[in-house]
């Protein structure tokens, strides 16, 4: 099969439209259409069903698209390794982590990374879904559990616990909480139990719900929970790493917390020599060390 025709087929299948694929490939719609027809003739099969709203892959087209997706990811991996043979740290690094950790802990610290590596381009993908690193859906992941995929290099970064927090203005208006029974007098802000979340967080919320809390404000990520707490809506269940950057948060019921949640950094074995991965890994580890030192200092104070 002609490699160039396969490249054009992949773009059309990915876009679902001759016009959009042409825009990506910088080709006219008619040129793209001719290449697809030629490929179909060489294979003696139909790859797309045409309809008014675009193109749908046939069964044979799906088989070919699976092959071209695999080829494309392998080419991306090869390209990344070639680029990483250079001495300088530059280019795109696709990082995936959860919405909460990405927005509340990682993103605020990235300016330090950019100061050191101004030519590095971070594509931050915030997903509760675990992306497939060996299939190059991302280059590096920070997850709230140990990855189960094979052929990954993984490093445990730290542990997180979910705790109860309220804002100082909220406590001034509504009074402090000294006993867990008093939680029933406040609105609880938390992730919905139907949301994808770490089991330890869900277990803590389930425990709190046994105290007949009459009023809930639920959000599907911790960024939203934090906004509710900062805007004095109620008492929130939040990961303990938020205290670094939001000093006005007051911990409620210090003896109450979730089980331990391990935080892992992982990347594919094939990117072991990647200078971009190494730069990002070292940056995160340095920030974790700083984070731990702040926690120790706060505990001592």
Coordinates of C-alpha atoms in Angstrom, one line a residue:
X1 CA 0.0 0.0 0.0
X2 CA 1.1 3.5 -0.8
X3 CA 2.3 5.2 2.4
X4 CA 1.1 8.6 1.3
X5 CA -2.4 7.3 0.6
X6 CA -2.4 5.7 4.0
X7 CA -1.4 9.0 5.6
X8 CA -4.3 10.8 3.8
X9 CA -6.7 7.9 4.7
X10 CA -5.8 8.3 8.4
X11 CA -6.4 12.0 8.3
X12 CA -9.8 11.6 6.7
X13 CA -10.8 8.8 9.1
X14 CA -9.7 10.9 12.1
X15 CA -11.5 14.0 10.9
X16 CA -14.6 12.3 9.5
X17 CA -14.6 14.7 6.6
X18 CA -12.8 15.2 3.4
X19 CA -12.8 19.0 3.9
X20 CA -11.4 19.0 7.4
X21 CA -8.8 16.4 6.4
X22 CA -7.8 18.6 3.5
X23 CA -7.3 21.6 5.9
X24 CA -5.1 19.5 8.1
X25 CA -3.1 18.1 5.1
X26 CA -3.1 21.4 3.2
X27 CA -4.7 19.7 0.2
X28 CA -7.8 20.5 -1.8
X29 CA -10.9 18.4 -1.1
X30 CA -10.8 17.0 -4.6
X31 CA -7.2 15.9 -4.2
X32 CA -8.0 14.1 -0.9
X33 CA -11.0 12.5 -2.5
X34 CA -8.9 11.2 -5.5
X35 CA -6.4 9.6 -3.1
X36 CA -9.1 7.9 -1.1
X37 CA -10.7 6.5 -4.3
X38 CA -7.3 5.3 -5.5
X39 CA -6.7 3.5 -2.2
X40 CA -10.1 1.9 -2.3
X41 CA -9.5 0.7 -5.8
X42 CA -6.1 -0.7 -4.9
X43 CA -7.7 -2.6 -2.0
X44 CA -10.8 -3.5 -4.0
X45 CA -13.0 -2.5 -1.1
X46 CA -15.1 0.5 0.2
X47 CA -13.5 2.2 3.2
X48 CA -16.2 4.9 3.9
X49 CA -19.9 5.2 3.8
X50 CA -20.7 8.7 2.4
X51 CA -23.6 10.7 3.8
X52 CA -24.7 14.3 4.1
X53 CA -23.1 14.9 7.5
X54 CA -19.7 13.4 6.7
X55 CA -18.0 10.0 6.4
X56 CA -18.4 6.8 8.4
X57 CA -15.9 4.0 8.3
X58 CA -17.0 0.7 6.9
X59 CA -15.9 -2.5 8.7
X60 CA -12.9 -2.7 6.3
X61 CA -12.2 0.9 7.0
X62 CA -12.2 0.3 10.7
X63 CA -9.6 -2.4 10.3
X64 CA -7.4 -0.2 8.3
X65 CA -7.8 2.8 10.7
X66 CA -6.8 0.6 13.6
X67 CA -3.6 -0.2 11.7
X68 CA -2.9 3.4 10.8
X69 CA -3.5 4.6 14.4
X70 CA -0.9 2.1 15.6
X71 CA 1.5 3.2 12.9
X72 CA 1.0 6.8 13.7
X73 CA 1.6 6.3 17.4
X74 CA 4.8 4.4 16.6
X75 CA 6.0 7.2 14.4
X76 CA 5.2 9.7 17.1
X77 CA 7.2 7.6 19.6
X78 CA 10.1 7.4 17.1
X79 CA 9.9 11.2 16.5
X80 CA 10.0 11.9 20.3
X81 CA 13.1 9.7 20.8
X82 CA 14.9 11.3 17.8
X83 CA 14.1 14.8 19.2
X84 CA 15.3 13.7 22.7
X85 CA 18.7 12.8 21.2
X86 CA 19.4 16.5 21.2
X87 CA 21.2 18.1 24.1
X88 CA 18.5 20.8 24.8
X89 CA 15.1 20.2 26.4
X90 CA 12.5 21.4 24.0
X91 CA 9.3 20.4 22.2
X92 CA 6.0 19.0 23.3
X93 CA 5.5 17.0 26.4
X94 CA 2.0 15.6 27.0
X95 CA 1.2 15.3 30.7
X96 CA -1.9 13.7 32.0
X97 CA -3.2 13.8 35.6
X98 CA -6.5 14.3 37.4
X99 CA -8.4 17.5 37.2
X100 CA -7.9 18.2 40.9
X101 CA -4.2 17.6 41.0
X102 CA -3.6 19.3 37.7
X103 CA -5.4 22.5 38.5
X104 CA -4.7 22.8 42.2
X105 CA -1.1 21.6 42.5
X106 CA 0.7 21.1 39.2
X107 CA -0.4 24.0 37.0
X108 CA 0.4 26.7 39.6
X109 CA 4.0 25.4 39.8
X110 CA 4.7 25.1 36.0
X111 CA 6.1 28.7 35.7
X112 CA 9.2 27.4 37.5
X113 CA 9.6 24.7 34.9
X114 CA 9.1 27.2 32.1
X115 CA 11.8 29.5 33.6
X116 CA 14.3 26.7 33.4
X117 CA 13.1 25.3 30.0
X118 CA 11.4 28.1 28.0
X119 CA 11.3 26.0 24.8
X120 CA 9.4 23.2 26.5
X121 CA 5.7 23.0 25.5
X122 CA 3.4 21.3 28.0
X123 CA 0.2 19.8 26.8
X124 CA -1.7 19.2 30.1
X125 CA -4.5 16.7 29.8
X126 CA -6.8 16.7 32.8
X127 CA -8.6 13.4 32.8
X128 CA -10.1 11.1 35.5
X129 CA -9.8 8.4 32.9
X130 CA -6.5 6.6 32.8
X131 CA -4.8 7.3 29.5
X132 CA -2.9 4.5 27.7
X133 CA 0.8 5.5 28.0
X134 CA 2.2 2.6 25.9
X135 CA -0.1 3.6 23.1
X136 CA 1.1 7.2 23.3
X137 CA -2.1 8.8 24.5
X138 CA 0.2 10.8 26.7
X139 CA 4.0 10.9 27.5
X140 CA 3.9 11.0 31.3
X141 CA 1.2 10.6 33.9
X142 CA 0.7 11.5 37.5
X143 CA -2.0 9.3 38.9
X144 CA -3.6 8.7 42.3
X145 CA -2.8 5.0 42.3
X146 CA -0.1 2.7 41.0
X147 CA -0.4 2.2 37.2
X148 CA -1.3 -1.4 36.2
X149 CA -0.1 -1.1 32.6
X150 CA 3.0 -3.1 31.6
X151 CA 6.2 -1.6 30.3
X152 CA 5.9 1.5 32.4
X153 CA 8.6 3.1 34.6
X154 CA 6.8 4.3 37.8
X155 CA 7.9 6.3 40.8
X156 CA 5.9 6.9 44.0
X157 CA 6.0 10.7 44.6
X158 CA 4.0 11.2 47.8
X159 CA 0.8 10.3 49.7
X160 CA -2.3 12.4 49.9
X161 CA -5.2 12.3 52.3
X162 CA -8.7 13.8 52.0
X163 CA -9.6 16.1 54.9
X164 CA -12.3 18.7 55.9
X165 CA -11.7 22.4 55.3
X166 CA -13.6 25.6 55.6
X167 CA -12.7 29.2 54.9
X168 CA -12.0 31.7 57.7
X169 CA -14.9 34.0 56.7
X170 CA -17.3 31.0 56.7
X171 CA -16.2 30.0 60.2
X172 CA -16.5 33.6 61.4
X173 CA -20.1 33.7 60.1
X174 CA -21.1 30.1 61.2
X175 CA -18.9 29.2 64.1
X176 CA -16.3 26.5 64.5
X177 CA -16.8 22.8 64.5
X178 CA -15.4 20.9 67.4
X179 CA -17.3 17.6 67.2
X180 CA -18.2 15.5 64.2
X181 CA -21.9 15.5 65.3
X182 CA -21.9 19.2 64.5
X183 CA -21.2 18.5 60.8
X184 CA -25.0 18.0 60.4
X185 CA -25.4 21.8 61.0
X186 CA -23.4 22.7 57.9
X187 CA -23.6 22.3 54.1
X188 CA -21.1 19.6 53.0
X189 CA -19.2 20.3 49.7
X190 CA -17.8 17.1 48.2
X191 CA -17.5 15.1 45.0
X192 CA -20.6 13.2 44.1
X193 CA -20.3 9.5 44.9
X194 CA -21.2 8.9 41.3
X195 CA -18.1 10.8 40.1
X196 CA -14.9 9.0 39.2
X197 CA -12.7 9.6 42.3
X198 CA -10.2 7.8 44.5
X199 CA -11.8 5.2 46.8
X200 CA -10.4 6.8 49.9
X201 CA -12.3 10.1 49.2
X202 CA -15.6 8.3 48.5
X203 CA -15.2 6.3 51.7
X204 CA -14.7 9.4 53.8
X205 CA -17.8 11.1 52.2
X206 CA -19.9 7.9 52.9
X207 CA -18.8 8.1 56.5
X208 CA -19.8 11.8 56.8
X209 CA -23.2 11.0 55.3
X210 CA -24.0 8.8 58.2
X211 CA -24.4 11.9 60.3
X212 CA -27.6 12.9 58.5
X213 CA -26.2 16.0 56.7
X214 CA -29.3 17.7 55.3
X215 CA -27.6 19.9 52.7
X216 CA -25.1 18.9 50.1
X217 CA -23.2 20.7 47.3
X218 CA -21.6 18.2 45.0
X219 CA -19.1 18.8 42.2
X220 CA -17.4 16.2 39.9
X221 CA -13.8 17.4 40.7
X222 CA -11.8 18.9 43.6
X223 CA -11.3 22.2 41.8
X224 CA -15.0 22.8 42.0
X225 CA -15.1 21.7 45.6
X226 CA -12.4 24.2 46.5
X227 CA -14.2 27.1 44.7
X228 CA -17.3 26.3 46.9
X229 CA -15.2 26.3 50.0
X230 CA -13.4 29.6 49.1
X231 CA -16.8 31.2 48.4
X232 CA -18.1 30.3 51.8
X233 CA -20.8 27.8 50.7
X234 CA -19.9 25.2 53.4
X235 CA -17.4 22.7 54.6
X236 CA -15.5 20.8 51.9
X237 CA -13.7 17.5 51.5
X238 CA -10.4 18.3 49.9
X239 CA -7.0 16.7 49.3
X240 CA -4.4 17.9 51.8
X241 CA -2.0 19.4 49.2
X242 CA -4.3 22.4 48.7
X243 CA -3.1 23.9 52.0
X244 CA 0.2 25.0 50.3
X245 CA -1.4 27.6 48.1
X246 CA -4.6 28.5 50.0
X247 CA -3.5 29.5 53.5
X248 CA -6.9 30.9 54.4
X249 CA -8.3 27.4 54.5
X250 CA -8.8 26.1 58.0
X251 CA -8.8 22.4 58.7
X252 CA -11.9 21.1 60.4
X253 CA -11.8 18.1 62.8
X254 CA -8.1 17.4 62.7
X255 CA -8.5 13.8 63.8
X256 CA -10.7 13.0 60.7
X257 CA -9.2 12.1 57.4
X258 CA -9.3 9.5 54.6
X259 CA -7.0 6.6 54.1
X260 CA -3.7 7.2 52.3
X261 CA -3.8 7.8 48.6
X262 CA -0.5 7.1 46.8
X263 CA 0.6 9.5 44.0
X264 CA 2.7 7.9 41.2
X265 CA 4.6 9.4 38.2
X266 CA 4.8 7.0 35.3
X267 CA 6.0 7.0 31.7
X268 CA 6.7 4.4 29.0
X269 CA 9.9 2.3 29.1
X270 CA 10.7 3.5 25.6
X271 CA 11.0 7.1 26.9
X272 CA 13.5 6.2 29.6
X273 CA 16.2 8.4 27.8
X274 CA 13.9 11.3 27.1
X275 CA 15.4 14.6 28.2
X276 CA 11.9 16.2 28.4
X277 CA 10.7 13.4 30.6
X278 CA 13.8 13.7 32.8
X279 CA 13.4 17.4 33.1
X280 CA 9.7 17.1 34.1
X281 CA 10.4 14.2 36.5
X282 CA 13.2 16.1 38.3
X283 CA 11.0 19.3 38.5
X284 CA 8.1 17.4 40.1
X285 CA 10.4 15.6 42.5
X286 CA 11.9 18.9 43.6
X287 CA 8.5 20.5 44.1
X288 CA 7.4 17.4 46.2
X289 CA 10.5 17.9 48.4
X290 CA 9.5 21.6 48.9
X291 CA 5.9 20.6 49.6
X292 CA 7.0 18.1 52.2
X293 CA 9.2 20.6 53.9
X294 CA 6.4 23.1 54.1
X295 CA 4.2 20.5 55.7
X296 CA 6.9 19.7 58.3
X297 CA 7.4 23.4 59.1
X298 CA 3.7 24.0 59.5
X299 CA 3.4 21.0 61.8
X300 CA 6.3 22.3 63.9
X301 CA 4.8 25.8 64.0

